[in-house]
PDB file of C-alpha atoms in Angstrom:
ATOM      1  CA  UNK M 197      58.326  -7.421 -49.893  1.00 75.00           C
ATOM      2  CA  UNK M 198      55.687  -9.789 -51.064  1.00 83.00           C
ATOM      3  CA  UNK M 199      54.659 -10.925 -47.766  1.00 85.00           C
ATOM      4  CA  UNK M 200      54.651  -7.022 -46.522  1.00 88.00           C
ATOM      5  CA  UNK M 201      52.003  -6.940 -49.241  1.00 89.00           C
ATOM      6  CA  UNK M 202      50.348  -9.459 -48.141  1.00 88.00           C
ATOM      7  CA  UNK M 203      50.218  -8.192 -44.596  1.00 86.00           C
ATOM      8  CA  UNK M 204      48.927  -5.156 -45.611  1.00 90.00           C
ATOM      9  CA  UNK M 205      46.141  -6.250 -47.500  1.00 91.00           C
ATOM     10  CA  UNK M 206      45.334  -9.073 -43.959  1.00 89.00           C
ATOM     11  CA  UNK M 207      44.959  -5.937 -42.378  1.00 90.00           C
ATOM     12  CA  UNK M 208      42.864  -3.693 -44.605  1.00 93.00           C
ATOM     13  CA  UNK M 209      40.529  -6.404 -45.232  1.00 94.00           C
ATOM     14  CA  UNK M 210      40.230  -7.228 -41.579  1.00 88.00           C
ATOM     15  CA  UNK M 211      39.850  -2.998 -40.794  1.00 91.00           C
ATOM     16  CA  UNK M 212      36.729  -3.214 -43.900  1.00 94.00           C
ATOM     17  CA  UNK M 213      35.087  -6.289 -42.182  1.00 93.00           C
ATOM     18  CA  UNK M 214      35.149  -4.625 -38.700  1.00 87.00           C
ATOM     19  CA  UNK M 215      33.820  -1.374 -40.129  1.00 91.00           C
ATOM     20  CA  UNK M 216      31.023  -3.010 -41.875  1.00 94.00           C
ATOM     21  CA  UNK M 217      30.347  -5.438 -39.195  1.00 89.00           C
ATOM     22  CA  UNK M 218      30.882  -2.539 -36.101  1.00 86.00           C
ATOM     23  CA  UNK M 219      28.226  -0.182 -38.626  1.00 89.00           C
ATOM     24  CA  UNK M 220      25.125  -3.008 -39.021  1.00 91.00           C
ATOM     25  CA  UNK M 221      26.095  -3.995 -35.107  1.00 86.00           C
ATOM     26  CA  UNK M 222      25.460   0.125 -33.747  1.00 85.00           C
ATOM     27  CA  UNK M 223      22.593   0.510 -36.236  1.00 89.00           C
ATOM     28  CA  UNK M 224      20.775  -2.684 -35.356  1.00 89.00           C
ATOM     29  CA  UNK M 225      21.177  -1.995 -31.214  1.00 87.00           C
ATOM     30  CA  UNK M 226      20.403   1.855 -31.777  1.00 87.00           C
ATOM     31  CA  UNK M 227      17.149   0.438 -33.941  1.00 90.00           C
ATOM     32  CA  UNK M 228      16.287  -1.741 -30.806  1.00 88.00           C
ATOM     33  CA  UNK M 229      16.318   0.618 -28.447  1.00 86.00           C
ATOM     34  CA  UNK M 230      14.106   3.444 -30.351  1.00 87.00           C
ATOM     35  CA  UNK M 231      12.014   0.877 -31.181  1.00 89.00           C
ATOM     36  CA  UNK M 232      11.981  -0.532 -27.283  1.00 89.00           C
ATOM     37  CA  UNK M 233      11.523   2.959 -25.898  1.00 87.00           C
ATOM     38  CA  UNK M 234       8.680   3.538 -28.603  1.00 88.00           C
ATOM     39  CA  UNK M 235       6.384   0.705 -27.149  1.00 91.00           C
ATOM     40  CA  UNK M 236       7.268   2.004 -23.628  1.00 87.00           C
ATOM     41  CA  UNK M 237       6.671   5.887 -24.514  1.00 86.00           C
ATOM     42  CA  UNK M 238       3.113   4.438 -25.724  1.00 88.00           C
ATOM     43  CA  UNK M 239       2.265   2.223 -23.061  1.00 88.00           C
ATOM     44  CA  UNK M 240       2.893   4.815 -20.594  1.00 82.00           C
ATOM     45  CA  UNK M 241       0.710   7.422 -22.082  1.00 80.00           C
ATOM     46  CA  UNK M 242      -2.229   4.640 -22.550  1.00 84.00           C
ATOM     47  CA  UNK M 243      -1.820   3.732 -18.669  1.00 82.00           C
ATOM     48  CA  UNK M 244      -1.533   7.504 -17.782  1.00 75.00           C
ATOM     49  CA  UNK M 245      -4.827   8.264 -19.578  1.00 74.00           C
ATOM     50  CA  UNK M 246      -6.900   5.336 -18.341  1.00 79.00           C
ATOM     51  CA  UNK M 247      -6.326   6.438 -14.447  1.00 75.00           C
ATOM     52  CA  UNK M 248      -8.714   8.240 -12.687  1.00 75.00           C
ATOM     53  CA  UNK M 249      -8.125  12.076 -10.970  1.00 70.00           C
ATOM     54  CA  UNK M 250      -7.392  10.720  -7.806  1.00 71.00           C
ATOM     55  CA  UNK M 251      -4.901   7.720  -8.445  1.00 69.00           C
ATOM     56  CA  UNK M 252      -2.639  10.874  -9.442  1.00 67.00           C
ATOM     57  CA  UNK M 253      -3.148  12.673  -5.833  1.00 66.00           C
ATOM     58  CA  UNK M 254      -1.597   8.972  -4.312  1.00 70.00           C
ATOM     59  CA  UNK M 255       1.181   8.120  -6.733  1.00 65.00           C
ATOM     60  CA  UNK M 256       2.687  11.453  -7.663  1.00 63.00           C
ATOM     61  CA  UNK M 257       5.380  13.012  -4.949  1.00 56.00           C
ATOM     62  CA  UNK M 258       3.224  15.916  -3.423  1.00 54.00           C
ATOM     63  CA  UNK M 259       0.450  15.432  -5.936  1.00 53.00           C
ATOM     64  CA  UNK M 260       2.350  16.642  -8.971  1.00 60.00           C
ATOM     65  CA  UNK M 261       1.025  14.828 -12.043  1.00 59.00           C
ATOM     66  CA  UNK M 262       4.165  16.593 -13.616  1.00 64.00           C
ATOM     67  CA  UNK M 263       6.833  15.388 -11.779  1.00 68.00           C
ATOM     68  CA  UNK M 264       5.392  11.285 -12.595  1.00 71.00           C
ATOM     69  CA  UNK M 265       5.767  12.803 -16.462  1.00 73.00           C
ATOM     70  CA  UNK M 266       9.041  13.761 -15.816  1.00 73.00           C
ATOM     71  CA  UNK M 267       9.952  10.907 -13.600  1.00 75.00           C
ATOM     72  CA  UNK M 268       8.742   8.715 -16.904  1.00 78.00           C
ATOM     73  CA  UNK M 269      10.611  10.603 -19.072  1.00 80.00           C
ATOM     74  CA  UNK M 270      13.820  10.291 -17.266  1.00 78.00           C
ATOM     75  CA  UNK M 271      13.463   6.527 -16.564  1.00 82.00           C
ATOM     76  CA  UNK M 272      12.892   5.782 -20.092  1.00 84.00           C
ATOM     77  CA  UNK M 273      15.461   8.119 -21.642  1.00 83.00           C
ATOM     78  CA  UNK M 274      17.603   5.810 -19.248  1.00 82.00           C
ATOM     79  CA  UNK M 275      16.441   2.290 -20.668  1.00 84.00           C
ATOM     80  CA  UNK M 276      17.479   4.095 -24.189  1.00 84.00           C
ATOM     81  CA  UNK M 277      20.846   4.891 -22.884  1.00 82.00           C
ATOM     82  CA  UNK M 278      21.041   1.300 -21.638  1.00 81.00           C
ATOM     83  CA  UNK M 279      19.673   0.004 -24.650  1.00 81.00           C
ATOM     84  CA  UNK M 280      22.068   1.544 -27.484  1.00 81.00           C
ATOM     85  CA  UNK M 281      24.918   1.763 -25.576  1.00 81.00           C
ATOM     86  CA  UNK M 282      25.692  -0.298 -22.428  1.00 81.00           C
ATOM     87  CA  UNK M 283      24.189  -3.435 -23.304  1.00 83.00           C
ATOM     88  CA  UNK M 284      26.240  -3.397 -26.992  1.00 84.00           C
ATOM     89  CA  UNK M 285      29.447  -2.228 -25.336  1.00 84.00           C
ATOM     90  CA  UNK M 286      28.907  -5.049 -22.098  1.00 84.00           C
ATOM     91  CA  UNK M 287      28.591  -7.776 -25.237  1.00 85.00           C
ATOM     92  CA  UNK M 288      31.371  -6.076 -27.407  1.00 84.00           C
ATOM     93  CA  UNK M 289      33.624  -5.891 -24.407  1.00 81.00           C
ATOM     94  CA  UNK M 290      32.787  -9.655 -23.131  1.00 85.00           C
ATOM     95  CA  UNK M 291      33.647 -10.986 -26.461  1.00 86.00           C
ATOM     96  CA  UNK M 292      36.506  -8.945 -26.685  1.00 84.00           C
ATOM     97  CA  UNK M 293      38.389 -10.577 -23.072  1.00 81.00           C
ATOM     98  CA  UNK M 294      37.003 -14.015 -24.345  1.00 85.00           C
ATOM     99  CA  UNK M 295      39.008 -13.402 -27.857  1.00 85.00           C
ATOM    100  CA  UNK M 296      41.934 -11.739 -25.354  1.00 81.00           C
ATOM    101  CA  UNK M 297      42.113 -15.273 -23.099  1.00 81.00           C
ATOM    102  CA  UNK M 298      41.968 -17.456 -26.131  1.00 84.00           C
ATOM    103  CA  UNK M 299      44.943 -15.677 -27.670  1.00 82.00           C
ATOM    104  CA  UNK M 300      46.802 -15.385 -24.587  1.00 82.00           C
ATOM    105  CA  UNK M 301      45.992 -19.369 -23.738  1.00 84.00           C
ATOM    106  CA  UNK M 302      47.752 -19.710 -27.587  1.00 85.00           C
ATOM    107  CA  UNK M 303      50.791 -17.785 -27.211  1.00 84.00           C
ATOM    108  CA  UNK M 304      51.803 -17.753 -23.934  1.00 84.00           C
ATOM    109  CA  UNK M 305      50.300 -20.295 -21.315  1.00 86.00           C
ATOM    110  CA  UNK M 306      51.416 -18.908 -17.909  1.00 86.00           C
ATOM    111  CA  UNK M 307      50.104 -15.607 -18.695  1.00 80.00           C
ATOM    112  CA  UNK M 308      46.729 -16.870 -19.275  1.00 83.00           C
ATOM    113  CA  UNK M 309      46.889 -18.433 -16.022  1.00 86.00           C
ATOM    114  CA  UNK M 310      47.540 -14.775 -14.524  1.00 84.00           C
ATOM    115  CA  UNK M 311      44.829 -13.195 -16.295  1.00 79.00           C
ATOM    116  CA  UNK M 312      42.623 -16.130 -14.852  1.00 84.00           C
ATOM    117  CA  UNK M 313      44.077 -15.834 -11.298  1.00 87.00           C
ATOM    118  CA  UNK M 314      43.158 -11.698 -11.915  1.00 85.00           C
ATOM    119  CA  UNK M 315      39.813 -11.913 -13.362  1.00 82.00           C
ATOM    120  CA  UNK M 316      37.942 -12.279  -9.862  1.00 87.00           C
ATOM    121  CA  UNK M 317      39.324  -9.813  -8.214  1.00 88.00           C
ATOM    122  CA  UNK M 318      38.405  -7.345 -11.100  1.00 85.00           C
ATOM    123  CA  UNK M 319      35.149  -8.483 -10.700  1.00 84.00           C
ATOM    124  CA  UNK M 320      34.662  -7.551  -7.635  1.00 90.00           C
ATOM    125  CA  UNK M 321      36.193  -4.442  -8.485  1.00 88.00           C
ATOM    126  CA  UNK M 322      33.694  -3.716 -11.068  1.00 84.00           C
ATOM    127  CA  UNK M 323      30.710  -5.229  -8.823  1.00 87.00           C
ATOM    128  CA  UNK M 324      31.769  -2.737  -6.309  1.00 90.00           C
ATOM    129  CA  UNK M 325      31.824   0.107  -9.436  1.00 88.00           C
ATOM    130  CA  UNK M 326      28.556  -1.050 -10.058  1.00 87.00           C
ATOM    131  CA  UNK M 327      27.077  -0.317  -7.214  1.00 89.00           C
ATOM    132  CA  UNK M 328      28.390   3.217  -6.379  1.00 90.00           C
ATOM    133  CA  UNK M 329      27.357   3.496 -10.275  1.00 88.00           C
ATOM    134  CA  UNK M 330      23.673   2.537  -9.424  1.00 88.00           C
ATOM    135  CA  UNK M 331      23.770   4.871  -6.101  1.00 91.00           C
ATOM    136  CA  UNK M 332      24.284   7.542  -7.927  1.00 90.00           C
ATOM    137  CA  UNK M 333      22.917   7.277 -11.039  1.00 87.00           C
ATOM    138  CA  UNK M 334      19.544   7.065  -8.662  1.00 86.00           C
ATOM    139  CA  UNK M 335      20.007  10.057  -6.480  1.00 88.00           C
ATOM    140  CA  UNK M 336      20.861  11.856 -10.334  1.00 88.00           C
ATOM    141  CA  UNK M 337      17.605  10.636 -11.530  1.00 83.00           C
ATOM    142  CA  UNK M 338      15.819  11.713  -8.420  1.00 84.00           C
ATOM    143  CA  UNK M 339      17.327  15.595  -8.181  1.00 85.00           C
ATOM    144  CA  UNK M 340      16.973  15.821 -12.262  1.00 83.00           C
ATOM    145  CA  UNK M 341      13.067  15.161 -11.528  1.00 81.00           C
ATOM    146  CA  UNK M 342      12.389  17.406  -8.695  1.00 83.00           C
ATOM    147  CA  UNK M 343      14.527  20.020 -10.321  1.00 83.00           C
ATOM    148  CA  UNK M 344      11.904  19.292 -13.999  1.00 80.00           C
ATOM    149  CA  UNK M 345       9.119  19.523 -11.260  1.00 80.00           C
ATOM    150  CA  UNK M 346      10.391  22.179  -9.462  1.00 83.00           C
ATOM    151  CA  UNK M 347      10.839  23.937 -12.803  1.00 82.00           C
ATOM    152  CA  UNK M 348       7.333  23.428 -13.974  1.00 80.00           C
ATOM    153  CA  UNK M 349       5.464  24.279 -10.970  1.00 82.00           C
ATOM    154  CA  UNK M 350       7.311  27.664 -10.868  1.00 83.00           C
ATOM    155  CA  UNK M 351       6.385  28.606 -14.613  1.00 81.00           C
ATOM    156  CA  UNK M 352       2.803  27.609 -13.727  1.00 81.00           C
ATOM    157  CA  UNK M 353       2.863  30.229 -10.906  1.00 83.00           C
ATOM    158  CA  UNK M 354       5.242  32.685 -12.949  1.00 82.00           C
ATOM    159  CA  UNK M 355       2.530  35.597 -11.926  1.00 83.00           C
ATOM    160  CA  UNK M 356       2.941  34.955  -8.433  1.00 82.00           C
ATOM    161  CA  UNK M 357       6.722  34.550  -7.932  1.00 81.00           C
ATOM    162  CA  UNK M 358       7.180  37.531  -9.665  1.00 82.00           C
ATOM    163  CA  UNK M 359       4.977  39.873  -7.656  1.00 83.00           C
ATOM    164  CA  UNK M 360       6.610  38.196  -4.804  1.00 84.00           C
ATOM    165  CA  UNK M 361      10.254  38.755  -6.187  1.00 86.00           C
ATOM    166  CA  UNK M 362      10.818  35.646  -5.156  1.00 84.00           C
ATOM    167  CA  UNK M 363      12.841  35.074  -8.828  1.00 85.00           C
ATOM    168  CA  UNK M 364      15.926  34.419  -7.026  1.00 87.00           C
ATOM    169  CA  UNK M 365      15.012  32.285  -4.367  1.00 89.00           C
ATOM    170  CA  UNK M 366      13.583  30.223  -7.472  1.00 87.00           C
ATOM    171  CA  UNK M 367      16.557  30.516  -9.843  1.00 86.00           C
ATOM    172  CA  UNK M 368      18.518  29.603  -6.705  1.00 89.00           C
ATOM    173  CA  UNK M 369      16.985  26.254  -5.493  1.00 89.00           C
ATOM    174  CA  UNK M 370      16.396  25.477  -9.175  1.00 88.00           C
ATOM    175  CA  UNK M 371      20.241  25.533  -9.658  1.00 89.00           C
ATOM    176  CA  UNK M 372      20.723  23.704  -6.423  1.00 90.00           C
ATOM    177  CA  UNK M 373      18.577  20.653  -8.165  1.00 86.00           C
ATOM    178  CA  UNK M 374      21.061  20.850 -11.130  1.00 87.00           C
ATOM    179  CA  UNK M 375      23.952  20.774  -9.496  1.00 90.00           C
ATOM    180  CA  UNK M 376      23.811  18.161  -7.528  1.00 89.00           C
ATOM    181  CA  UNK M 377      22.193  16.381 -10.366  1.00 88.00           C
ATOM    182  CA  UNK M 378      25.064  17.622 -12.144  1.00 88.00           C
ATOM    183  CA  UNK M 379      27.804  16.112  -9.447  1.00 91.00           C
ATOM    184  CA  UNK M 380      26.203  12.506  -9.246  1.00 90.00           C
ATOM    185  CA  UNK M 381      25.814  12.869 -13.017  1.00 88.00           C
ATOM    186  CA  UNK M 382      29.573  12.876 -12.921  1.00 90.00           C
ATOM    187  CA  UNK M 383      30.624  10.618 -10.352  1.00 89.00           C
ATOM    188  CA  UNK M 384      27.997   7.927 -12.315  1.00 88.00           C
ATOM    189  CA  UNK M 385      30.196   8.425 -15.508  1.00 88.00           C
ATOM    190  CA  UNK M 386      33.327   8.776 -13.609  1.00 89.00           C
ATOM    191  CA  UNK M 387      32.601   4.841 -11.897  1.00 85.00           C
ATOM    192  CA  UNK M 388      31.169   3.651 -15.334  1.00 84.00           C
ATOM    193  CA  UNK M 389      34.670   4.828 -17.115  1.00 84.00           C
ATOM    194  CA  UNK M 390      36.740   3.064 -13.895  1.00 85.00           C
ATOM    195  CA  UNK M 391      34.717   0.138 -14.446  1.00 81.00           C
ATOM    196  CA  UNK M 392      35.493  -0.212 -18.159  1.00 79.00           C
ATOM    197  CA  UNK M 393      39.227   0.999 -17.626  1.00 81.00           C
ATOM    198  CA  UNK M 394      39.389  -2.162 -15.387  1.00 74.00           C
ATOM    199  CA  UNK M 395      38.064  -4.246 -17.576  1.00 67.00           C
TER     200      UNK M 395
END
C-alpha cells in the first residue's frame, strides 16, 4: 500500500510540474508572437505610409491599395498562427519522440531499432504533407484576399450595385471566394492533422 502511495504522489507531482511548466511554456510563445507580429504590424504601416501614389498602382493586384492591406493582414495573422502554435507544438513534439527513442532504446532494444528503421519513411511522409500543406494554405491565402478585396470594392460602390441589382451577382462571387477559401482552408488543416497523426 505504501508504495501505491508513493506512486500516486510520483504522479501528481509529475502532472503539477507539467502544468506549471506546459502554462509559462504557452504564455511565453503566445507573448513572442504578439510581440513579433506587433513590430511587423508597425513596420508595415511605416513602409506603407512612406510610398508614393504610384508605387501602389505597380504593386497592388489591379491597383487595389486594399487588397495589399488585406494581403498584409492575412500574411501576418499567419506568422502569429505560426508563431504561438506550430513552432511550440514542432519543439514540444520533437522533444517528445527524442524522450519516446530514449525510453524505447532503455526498455526494449530491438524496438528502438524499428522505430529508427521507420523514422525516414515518416519523414518523407510528412515532407510530402508539408507540401500539399503549403499548396494549399497559399491558394487559401490568395482566395481569402481577393474575396476581402472583392468585398471592399463592392461596399465602396454599394450605390452603384444596387441601382444595378447586381446584389446577387455580388453576394454570389463573394461566396464563391469563401468557399473555396473555405475548402483549401480545410484540406490545409486536414494535411497538418495527418502530418501530426504520423508523427
Amino acid at each position: 500500500l505504501d508504495e501505491l502511495y508513493k506512486l500516486i504522489y510520483s504522479f501528481a507531482i509529475v502532472g503539477c510540474i507539467t502544468l506549471i511548466s506546459g502554462t509559462i511554456y504557452v504564455s511565453l510563445w503566445t507573448y513572442v508572437g504578439e510581440a513579433q507580429t506587433l513590430r511587423i504590424r508597425k513596420a508595415f504601416v511605416k513602409s506603407a505610409l512612406n510610398q508614393d501614389m504610384g508605387w501602389f498602382d505597380t504593386h497592388c493586384a489591379g491597383g487595389d491599395p486594399q487588397e495589399l492591406s488585406s494581403l498584409a493582414s492575412n500574411s501576418i495573422l499567419r506568422i502569429e498562427m505560426s508563431l504561438k502554435r506550430s513552432i511550440p507544438d514542432t519543439l514540444a513534439n520533437l522533444l517528445a519522440s527524442v524522450g519516446s527513442l530514449m525510453v524505447a532504446f532503455g526498455l526494449d532494444f530491438p524496438l528502438a531499432l524499428f522505430m529508427l528503421v521507420t523514422l525516414p519513411v515518416i519523414g518523407i511522409c510528412v515532407g510530402v504533407l508539408s507540401c500539399f500543406m503549403r499548396k494549399y494554405s497559399g491558394k487559401a491565402l490568395t482566395e481569402f484576399s481577393s474575396a476581402g478585396s472583392f468585398a471592399s470594392e463592392i461596399l465602396t460602390g454599394i450605390k452603384t450595385i444596387a441601382s444595378l441589382r447586381a446584389e446577387g451577382w455580388a453576394s454570389e462571387r463573394y461566396a464563391g471566394h469563401v468557399e473555396r477559401a473555405q475548402r483549401y482552408s480545410v484540406l490545409t488543416i486536414f494535411c497538418g492533422k495527418l502530418a501530426s497523426g504520423l508523427m
